[in-house]
CSV table of C-alpha atoms and ligand atoms in Angstrom, one decimal:
chain,number,residue,atom,x,y,z
A,1,MET,CA,-10.8,-12.2,-21.7
A,2,ALA,CA,-10.4,-9.1,-23.8
A,3,GLY,CA,-9.6,-5.9,-21.9
A,4,PHE,CA,-7.6,-2.7,-21.9
A,5,ASP,CA,-4.4,-3.4,-23.9
A,6,LEU,CA,-1.2,-2.5,-22.2
A,7,SER,CA,1.1,-3.1,-25.2
A,8,GLY,CA,2.9,0.0,-26.4
A,9,ARG,CA,1.4,2.2,-23.7
A,10,ARG,CA,3.5,4.6,-21.7
A,11,ILE,CA,2.7,3.8,-18.1
A,12,TRP,CA,3.7,6.3,-15.4
A,13,VAL,CA,4.3,4.6,-12.0
A,14,ALA,CA,4.0,7.5,-9.6
A,15,GLY,CA,5.9,6.6,-6.4
A,16,HIS,CA,8.3,4.1,-8.1
A,17,ARG,CA,10.8,4.1,-5.3
A,18,GLY,CA,8.3,2.9,-2.7
A,19,MET,CA,7.3,-0.7,-1.9
A,20,VAL,CA,4.2,-0.7,-4.1
A,21,GLY,CA,5.7,1.3,-7.0
A,22,SER,CA,8.9,-0.7,-7.1
A,23,ALA,CA,6.9,-4.0,-7.1
A,24,LEU,CA,4.7,-2.7,-9.9
A,25,CYS,CA,7.8,-1.6,-12.0
A,26,ARG,CA,9.2,-5.2,-11.6
A,27,ARG,CA,5.9,-6.7,-12.6
A,28,LEU,CA,5.5,-4.5,-15.6
A,29,GLU,CA,8.9,-5.7,-17.0
A,30,SER,CA,7.1,-8.7,-18.3
A,31,GLU,CA,4.5,-6.6,-20.2
A,32,LYS,CA,5.1,-5.0,-23.6
A,33,CYS,CA,4.6,-1.5,-22.2
A,34,GLU,CA,7.0,1.4,-21.5
A,35,VAL,CA,7.3,2.3,-17.9
A,36,ILE,CA,8.1,5.9,-17.1
A,37,THR,CA,9.1,7.4,-13.7
A,38,VAL,CA,10.3,10.6,-12.2
A,39,ASP,CA,12.2,11.3,-9.0
A,40,ARG,CA,10.8,13.3,-6.2
A,41,GLU,CA,13.7,15.7,-6.3
A,42,LEU,CA,12.6,16.7,-9.8
A,43,VAL,CA,8.8,16.8,-9.3
A,44,ASP,CA,7.0,17.5,-6.1
A,45,LEU,CA,3.7,15.8,-6.6
A,46,ARG,CA,2.1,18.1,-4.0
A,47,ARG,CA,2.5,21.0,-6.5
A,48,GLN,CA,0.0,21.3,-9.3
A,49,GLY,CA,2.4,23.3,-11.5
A,50,ASP,CA,5.1,20.6,-11.2
A,51,VAL,CA,2.7,17.8,-11.9
A,52,GLU,CA,1.1,19.6,-14.9
A,53,GLU,CA,4.4,20.5,-16.5
A,54,TRP,CA,5.9,17.0,-16.0
A,55,MET,CA,2.8,15.2,-17.3
A,56,SER,CA,2.4,17.4,-20.3
A,57,ASN,CA,6.0,16.8,-21.3
A,58,ALA,CA,6.2,13.1,-20.5
A,59,HIS,CA,2.7,12.4,-22.0
A,60,PRO,CA,1.9,9.1,-20.3
A,61,ASP,CA,-1.1,7.1,-21.6
A,62,VAL,CA,-1.7,5.5,-18.2
A,63,VAL,CA,-0.9,6.4,-14.6
A,64,VAL,CA,-0.8,4.3,-11.5
A,65,ILE,CA,-0.8,6.5,-8.3
A,66,ALA,CA,1.3,4.5,-5.9
A,67,ALA,CA,2.8,7.7,-4.5
A,68,ALA,CA,1.5,8.5,-1.0
A,69,THR,CA,2.5,9.5,2.4
A,70,VAL,CA,2.0,6.3,4.4
A,71,GLY,CA,3.0,4.8,7.7
A,72,GLY,CA,2.1,2.5,10.6
A,73,ILE,CA,-0.3,3.2,13.4
A,74,MET,CA,2.0,5.7,15.2
A,75,ALA,CA,3.0,7.7,12.1
A,76,ASN,CA,-0.6,8.0,11.1
A,77,ASP,CA,-1.7,9.0,14.6
A,78,SER,CA,1.1,11.6,15.2
A,79,ARG,CA,1.4,13.3,11.7
A,80,PRO,CA,-2.3,14.0,10.8
A,81,ALA,CA,-1.6,17.2,8.8
A,82,GLU,CA,1.0,15.5,6.6
A,83,PHE,CA,-1.1,12.4,6.0
A,84,LEU,CA,-4.1,14.5,5.0
A,85,TYR,CA,-2.4,17.4,3.1
A,86,ASP,CA,0.1,15.3,1.2
A,87,ASN,CA,-2.3,12.6,0.1
A,88,LEU,CA,-5.1,15.0,-0.9
A,89,LEU,CA,-2.7,17.0,-3.0
A,90,ILE,CA,-0.9,14.1,-4.7
A,91,GLU,CA,-4.1,12.5,-5.9
A,92,THR,CA,-5.9,15.7,-6.7
A,93,ASN,CA,-3.0,17.0,-8.8
A,94,ILE,CA,-2.5,13.8,-10.8
A,95,ILE,CA,-6.2,13.0,-11.3
A,96,HIS,CA,-6.9,16.5,-12.5
A,97,SER,CA,-4.0,16.6,-14.9
A,98,ALA,CA,-4.8,13.1,-16.2
A,99,TRP,CA,-8.3,14.4,-17.2
A,100,GLN,CA,-6.9,17.6,-18.7
A,101,LEU,CA,-4.4,15.6,-20.8
A,102,GLY,CA,-6.9,12.9,-21.8
A,103,LEU,CA,-5.0,9.9,-20.3
A,104,ASP,CA,-6.5,6.6,-21.3
A,105,LYS,CA,-6.5,5.1,-17.8
A,106,LEU,CA,-5.7,6.0,-14.2
A,107,LEU,CA,-5.5,3.6,-11.2
A,108,LEU,CA,-5.4,5.1,-7.6
A,109,LEU,CA,-4.1,3.0,-4.7
A,110,GLY,CA,-5.5,3.3,-1.2
A,111,SER,CA,-5.9,0.8,1.6
A,112,THR,CA,-8.6,-1.1,3.6
A,113,CYS,CA,-8.3,1.5,6.4
A,114,ILE,CA,-10.8,3.6,4.4
A,115,TYR,CA,-13.6,1.4,5.8
A,116,PRO,CA,-15.5,2.1,9.1
A,117,ARG,CA,-13.7,0.9,12.2
A,118,LEU,CA,-16.4,-1.6,13.0
A,119,ALA,CA,-17.5,-2.6,9.4
A,120,PRO,CA,-19.0,-6.1,9.1
A,121,GLN,CA,-16.3,-8.6,8.3
A,122,PRO,CA,-15.1,-9.5,5.8
A,123,ILE,CA,-15.4,-5.9,4.6
A,124,ALA,CA,-17.3,-5.5,1.3
A,125,GLU,CA,-16.8,-2.5,-1.0
A,126,ASP,CA,-20.2,-1.1,-0.2
A,127,SER,CA,-19.3,-0.6,3.5
A,128,LEU,CA,-17.6,2.6,2.5
A,129,LEU,CA,-18.9,5.6,4.4
A,130,SER,CA,-21.4,3.4,6.4
A,131,GLY,CA,-19.9,4.3,9.8
A,132,PRO,CA,-17.2,6.1,11.8
A,133,LEU,CA,-13.6,5.7,10.8
A,134,GLU,CA,-10.8,4.3,13.0
A,135,PRO,CA,-9.4,7.4,14.8
A,136,THR,CA,-5.7,6.3,14.5
A,137,ASN,CA,-5.8,6.5,10.7
A,138,GLU,CA,-8.7,8.7,9.8
A,139,TRP,CA,-6.6,11.4,8.2
A,140,TYR,CA,-5.1,9.0,5.7
A,141,ALA,CA,-8.5,7.4,5.3
A,142,ILE,CA,-10.3,10.7,4.6
A,143,ALA,CA,-7.7,11.6,1.9
A,144,LYS,CA,-8.0,8.2,0.2
A,145,ILE,CA,-11.8,8.3,0.3
A,146,ALA,CA,-11.6,11.7,-1.3
A,147,GLY,CA,-9.4,10.1,-4.0
A,148,ILE,CA,-11.9,7.4,-4.7
A,149,LYS,CA,-14.6,10.0,-5.0
A,150,LEU,CA,-12.4,12.1,-7.3
A,151,CYS,CA,-12.0,9.1,-9.6
A,152,ASP,CA,-15.8,8.6,-9.6
A,153,ALA,CA,-16.5,12.3,-10.1
A,154,TYR,CA,-14.2,12.6,-13.2
A,155,ARG,CA,-15.6,9.3,-14.5
A,156,ARG,CA,-19.2,10.7,-14.1
A,157,GLN,CA,-18.6,14.3,-15.3
A,158,HIS,CA,-16.0,13.7,-18.0
A,159,GLY,CA,-16.3,10.0,-18.8
A,160,CYS,CA,-12.7,9.2,-17.6
A,161,ASP,CA,-11.6,5.6,-17.1
A,162,PHE,CA,-10.3,6.3,-13.6
A,163,VAL,CA,-10.5,3.4,-11.0
A,164,SER,CA,-9.3,2.8,-7.5
A,165,ALA,CA,-8.1,-0.3,-5.6
A,166,GLN,CA,-7.8,-0.9,-1.8
A,167,PRO,CA,-5.3,-3.5,-0.7
A,168,ALA,CA,-5.0,-5.2,2.6
A,169,ASN,CA,-2.0,-4.6,4.9
A,170,LEU,CA,1.0,-4.9,2.5
A,171,TYR,CA,4.5,-6.2,3.1
A,172,GLY,CA,7.6,-7.3,1.1
A,173,PRO,CA,10.8,-5.8,-0.5
A,174,HIS,CA,11.4,-2.1,0.0
A,175,ASP,CA,9.0,-1.9,3.0
A,176,ASN,CA,9.7,0.7,5.7
A,177,PHE,CA,11.6,-1.0,8.5
A,178,ASP,CA,11.8,2.1,10.7
A,179,LEU,CA,10.5,1.2,14.2
A,180,GLN,CA,8.5,4.4,14.7
A,181,SER,CA,7.0,5.0,11.3
A,182,GLY,CA,6.8,1.5,9.8
A,183,HIS,CA,3.9,-0.9,9.8
A,184,VAL,CA,3.7,-3.9,12.1
A,185,LEU,CA,5.3,-6.6,10.0
A,186,PRO,CA,8.5,-4.9,9.1
A,187,ALA,CA,8.8,-3.3,12.5
A,188,LEU,CA,8.4,-6.6,14.3
A,189,MET,CA,10.8,-8.3,11.8
A,190,ARG,CA,13.4,-5.7,12.6
A,191,LYS,CA,12.8,-5.8,16.4
A,192,ILE,CA,13.0,-9.6,16.4
A,193,HIS,CA,16.1,-9.6,14.2
A,194,ASP,CA,17.8,-7.0,16.4
A,195,ALA,CA,16.9,-9.0,19.6
A,196,ASN,CA,18.5,-12.1,18.1
A,197,VAL,CA,21.7,-10.3,17.1
A,198,SER,CA,22.0,-8.7,20.5
A,199,ARG,CA,20.9,-11.9,22.3
A,200,THR,CA,18.1,-10.0,24.0
A,201,GLN,CA,15.3,-12.4,25.2
A,202,LYS,CA,12.4,-9.9,25.0
A,203,VAL,CA,10.6,-8.2,22.2
A,204,GLU,CA,7.9,-5.7,22.7
A,205,ILE,CA,4.6,-5.9,20.8
A,206,TRP,CA,2.6,-2.7,20.8
A,207,GLY,CA,-1.0,-3.0,22.0
A,208,THR,CA,-2.6,-6.3,23.2
A,209,GLY,CA,-1.5,-8.5,20.3
A,210,ASN,CA,-5.2,-9.4,19.7
A,211,PRO,CA,-6.0,-7.3,16.6
A,212,LEU,CA,-6.5,-9.3,13.4
A,213,ARG,CA,-4.8,-8.2,10.2
A,214,GLU,CA,-4.8,-9.6,6.6
A,215,PHE,CA,-1.4,-9.5,5.0
A,216,LEU,CA,-0.8,-9.3,1.2
A,217,HIS,CA,2.6,-9.7,-0.4
A,218,VAL,CA,3.3,-6.6,-2.5
A,219,ASP,CA,4.2,-8.8,-5.5
A,220,ASP,CA,0.7,-10.2,-5.4
A,221,LEU,CA,-0.6,-6.7,-5.3
A,222,ALA,CA,1.5,-5.7,-8.3
A,223,ASP,CA,0.0,-8.6,-10.2
A,224,ALA,CA,-3.5,-7.7,-9.2
A,225,LEU,CA,-2.9,-4.1,-10.3
A,226,VAL,CA,-1.9,-5.2,-13.8
A,227,PHE,CA,-5.0,-7.4,-13.9
A,228,LEU,CA,-7.1,-4.4,-12.8
A,229,LEU,CA,-5.6,-2.2,-15.4
A,230,ARG,CA,-6.6,-4.7,-18.0
A,231,HIS,CA,-10.0,-5.7,-16.7
A,232,TYR,CA,-11.5,-3.2,-14.3
A,233,ASN,CA,-13.4,-0.1,-15.5
A,234,GLN,CA,-16.0,0.8,-12.9
A,235,SER,CA,-16.9,3.4,-10.4
A,236,GLY,CA,-16.2,2.7,-6.8
A,237,GLN,CA,-13.2,1.0,-5.3
A,238,ILE,CA,-12.3,-2.7,-5.5
A,239,ASN,CA,-10.7,-4.7,-2.6
A,240,VAL,CA,-7.4,-6.6,-3.1
A,241,GLY,CA,-6.8,-9.1,-0.3
A,242,SER,CA,-5.0,-12.4,0.4
A,243,GLY,CA,-7.6,-13.9,2.7
A,244,GLU,CA,-4.8,-14.7,5.1
A,245,GLU,CA,-5.7,-13.2,8.4
A,246,VAL,CA,-3.6,-13.6,11.7
A,247,SER,CA,-3.6,-11.9,15.1
A,248,ILE,CA,-0.6,-9.6,15.8
A,249,ALA,CA,0.6,-12.1,18.5
A,250,LYS,CA,0.5,-14.9,15.9
A,251,LEU,CA,2.3,-12.8,13.4
A,252,ALA,CA,5.1,-12.1,15.9
A,253,ALA,CA,5.4,-15.9,16.6
A,254,MET,CA,5.6,-16.6,12.8
A,255,ILE,CA,8.3,-14.0,12.3
A,256,GLY,CA,10.1,-15.4,15.4
A,257,GLU,CA,10.2,-18.8,13.7
A,258,VAL,CA,11.5,-17.3,10.4
A,259,VAL,CA,14.2,-15.3,12.2
A,260,GLY,CA,15.1,-18.1,14.5
A,261,TYR,CA,14.2,-16.2,17.7
A,262,THR,CA,13.7,-18.2,20.9
A,263,GLY,CA,13.0,-15.4,23.4
A,264,GLU,CA,9.8,-14.0,24.7
A,265,PHE,CA,7.3,-11.4,23.7
A,266,SER,CA,5.9,-8.7,25.9
A,267,PHE,CA,2.9,-6.5,25.3
A,268,ALA,CA,2.5,-2.7,25.6
A,269,PRO,CA,-1.2,-2.1,26.2
A,270,ASP,CA,-0.5,1.7,26.5
A,271,LYS,CA,0.2,1.7,22.7
A,272,PRO,CA,-2.9,1.7,20.4
A,273,ASP,CA,-4.4,-1.5,18.9
A,274,GLY,CA,-6.2,0.3,16.1
A,275,PRO,CA,-9.2,-1.5,14.6
A,276,PRO,CA,-9.9,-5.0,16.0
A,277,ARG,CA,-10.2,-6.6,12.6
A,278,LYS,CA,-9.7,-5.5,9.0
A,279,LEU,CA,-10.4,-8.4,6.6
A,280,ALA,CA,-11.2,-7.4,3.0
A,281,ASP,CA,-14.0,-9.1,1.1
A,282,SER,CA,-12.2,-9.7,-2.2
A,283,ARG,CA,-14.8,-11.8,-3.8
A,284,ARG,CA,-15.4,-9.3,-6.6
A,285,LEU,CA,-11.8,-9.5,-7.7
A,286,LYS,CA,-11.6,-13.2,-7.4
A,287,ALA,CA,-14.8,-13.7,-9.3
A,288,MET,CA,-13.1,-11.7,-12.2
A,289,GLY,CA,-10.4,-14.4,-12.2
A,290,TRP,CA,-7.5,-13.1,-10.1
A,291,GLN,CA,-5.8,-15.1,-7.2
A,292,PRO,CA,-2.9,-14.3,-4.9
A,293,GLN,CA,0.1,-16.7,-5.1
A,294,THR,CA,2.1,-16.0,-1.9
A,295,ARG,CA,1.4,-17.8,1.4
A,296,LEU,CA,2.2,-15.6,4.4
A,297,VAL,CA,4.9,-18.0,5.7
A,298,GLU,CA,6.7,-17.9,2.4
A,299,GLY,CA,6.3,-14.2,2.1
A,300,LEU,CA,7.9,-13.7,5.5
A,301,GLN,CA,10.8,-15.9,4.6
A,302,SER,CA,11.5,-14.1,1.3
A,303,THR,CA,11.0,-10.7,3.0
A,304,TYR,CA,13.5,-11.6,5.7
A,305,ARG,CA,16.0,-12.6,3.1
A,306,TRP,CA,15.5,-9.3,1.4
A,307,TYR,CA,16.0,-7.5,4.7
A,308,LEU,CA,19.2,-9.3,5.4
A,309,ASP,CA,20.5,-8.6,1.9
A,310,SER,CA,19.5,-4.9,2.1
A,311,MET,CA,21.7,-4.5,5.2
A,312,GLN,CA,24.7,-5.5,3.0
A,313,ARG,CA,23.9,-2.8,0.5
A,314,PRO,CA,25.5,0.5,1.6
A,315,GLN,CA,23.0,2.8,-0.1
A,316,THR,CA,19.9,1.2,1.5
A,317,THR,CA,17.3,3.6,2.8
A,318,PHE,CA,13.9,2.6,3.9
A,319,PRO,CA,11.6,5.1,2.2
A,320,PRO,CA,8.7,6.6,4.2
A,321,THR,CA,6.4,6.5,1.3
A,322,THR,CA,5.0,3.9,-1.0
B,401,LIG,P1,-2.8,-0.6,11.1
B,401,LIG,O1,-3.1,-1.9,10.4
B,401,LIG,O2,-3.2,0.5,10.3
B,401,LIG,O3,-3.3,-0.6,12.5
B,401,LIG,O4,-1.2,-0.4,11.2
B,401,LIG,P2,0.1,-1.1,11.8
B,401,LIG,O5,0.6,-2.1,10.8
B,401,LIG,O6,1.0,0.0,12.2
B,401,LIG,O7,-0.4,-1.9,13.1
B,401,LIG,C1,-1.1,-3.0,13.1
B,401,LIG,C2,-1.3,-3.6,14.5
B,401,LIG,O8,0.0,-4.1,15.0
B,401,LIG,C3,-1.7,-2.6,15.6
B,401,LIG,O9,-2.6,-3.2,16.5
B,401,LIG,C4,-0.4,-2.2,16.3
B,401,LIG,O10,-0.6,-1.8,17.7
B,401,LIG,C5,0.3,-3.6,16.3
B,401,LIG,N1,1.7,-3.5,16.5
B,401,LIG,C6,2.4,-4.3,17.4
B,401,LIG,N2,3.7,-4.0,17.5
B,401,LIG,C7,3.9,-3.1,16.5
B,401,LIG,C8,5.1,-2.4,16.1
B,401,LIG,O11,6.2,-2.5,16.5
B,401,LIG,N3,4.9,-1.4,15.1
B,401,LIG,C9,3.6,-1.2,14.5
B,401,LIG,N4,3.5,-0.3,13.5
B,401,LIG,N5,2.5,-1.8,15.0
B,401,LIG,C10,2.6,-2.8,15.9
């Protein structure tokens, strides 16, 4: 299938230190392109001047916007200004400069939390803006919906090849294992690991444990992104899911098995559940010929190995952004 050729292109992975960006950099090593990155200490992506100057000097051909302020349910709910301001500015600045400089392609990342809280499941792309958002993450969602619309607007007014992809709940190497700001999978992995080490027989699961979530390994996402760079050139966002959906209680049990935890779980119904279900309809992407490779149980095992290894590395930090 002929498509956009990556060979010889300079691809800027914005957000290369995060979970998504680092996975994409690893995946792009097997392509004949040149990956370029810049550290956040040098360029603040929330400042248009910084972004314009850096992009016009670095002259990328392609940009993937994996830089974002992200976090789990508590972080989203408690830092609304940051989630809205940072994400609006990052995507606006990069998209506008990409148009001004005539980049060949731009791919913006979001997440399935852009969809209405009670969207029909599995959630098809055309559910966007068809109902009220989930209140715990509406700030992030509004910013990402604006990003999708920016891509569409520059495509419509200026003919730019700008696209956006919305992955399911991600996990894998370089995830954020912080208990307050992380997502459920790394947070539970860390809590369960710590309980094992300290021989505590109880681990707390926030909420009721009933919500259903679809988990996608970040290496599968990176592979899908390369596929989309090659083959996707349309307005509107495209979903990227694994189809593997589990309840939060079941996820905790699976992580418990991987970690070798034999204690109990308790629930904290005073903590928010978020949306009851968030399963992406990924039929469009699959019909184009892409499939995920990593089963959840294998992904949990490899992520736990990565987590254990990371604790041996003195410099490890768990970045708050992807
Ligand atoms: P969401 O998918 O946007 O809701 O984000 P999260 O990954 O943060 O949370 C998913 C679900 O896991 C929610 O129902 C949380 O209440 C639940 N959950 C259970 N324990 C934890 C935990 O320790 N950390 C987080 N972040 N979520 C948890």
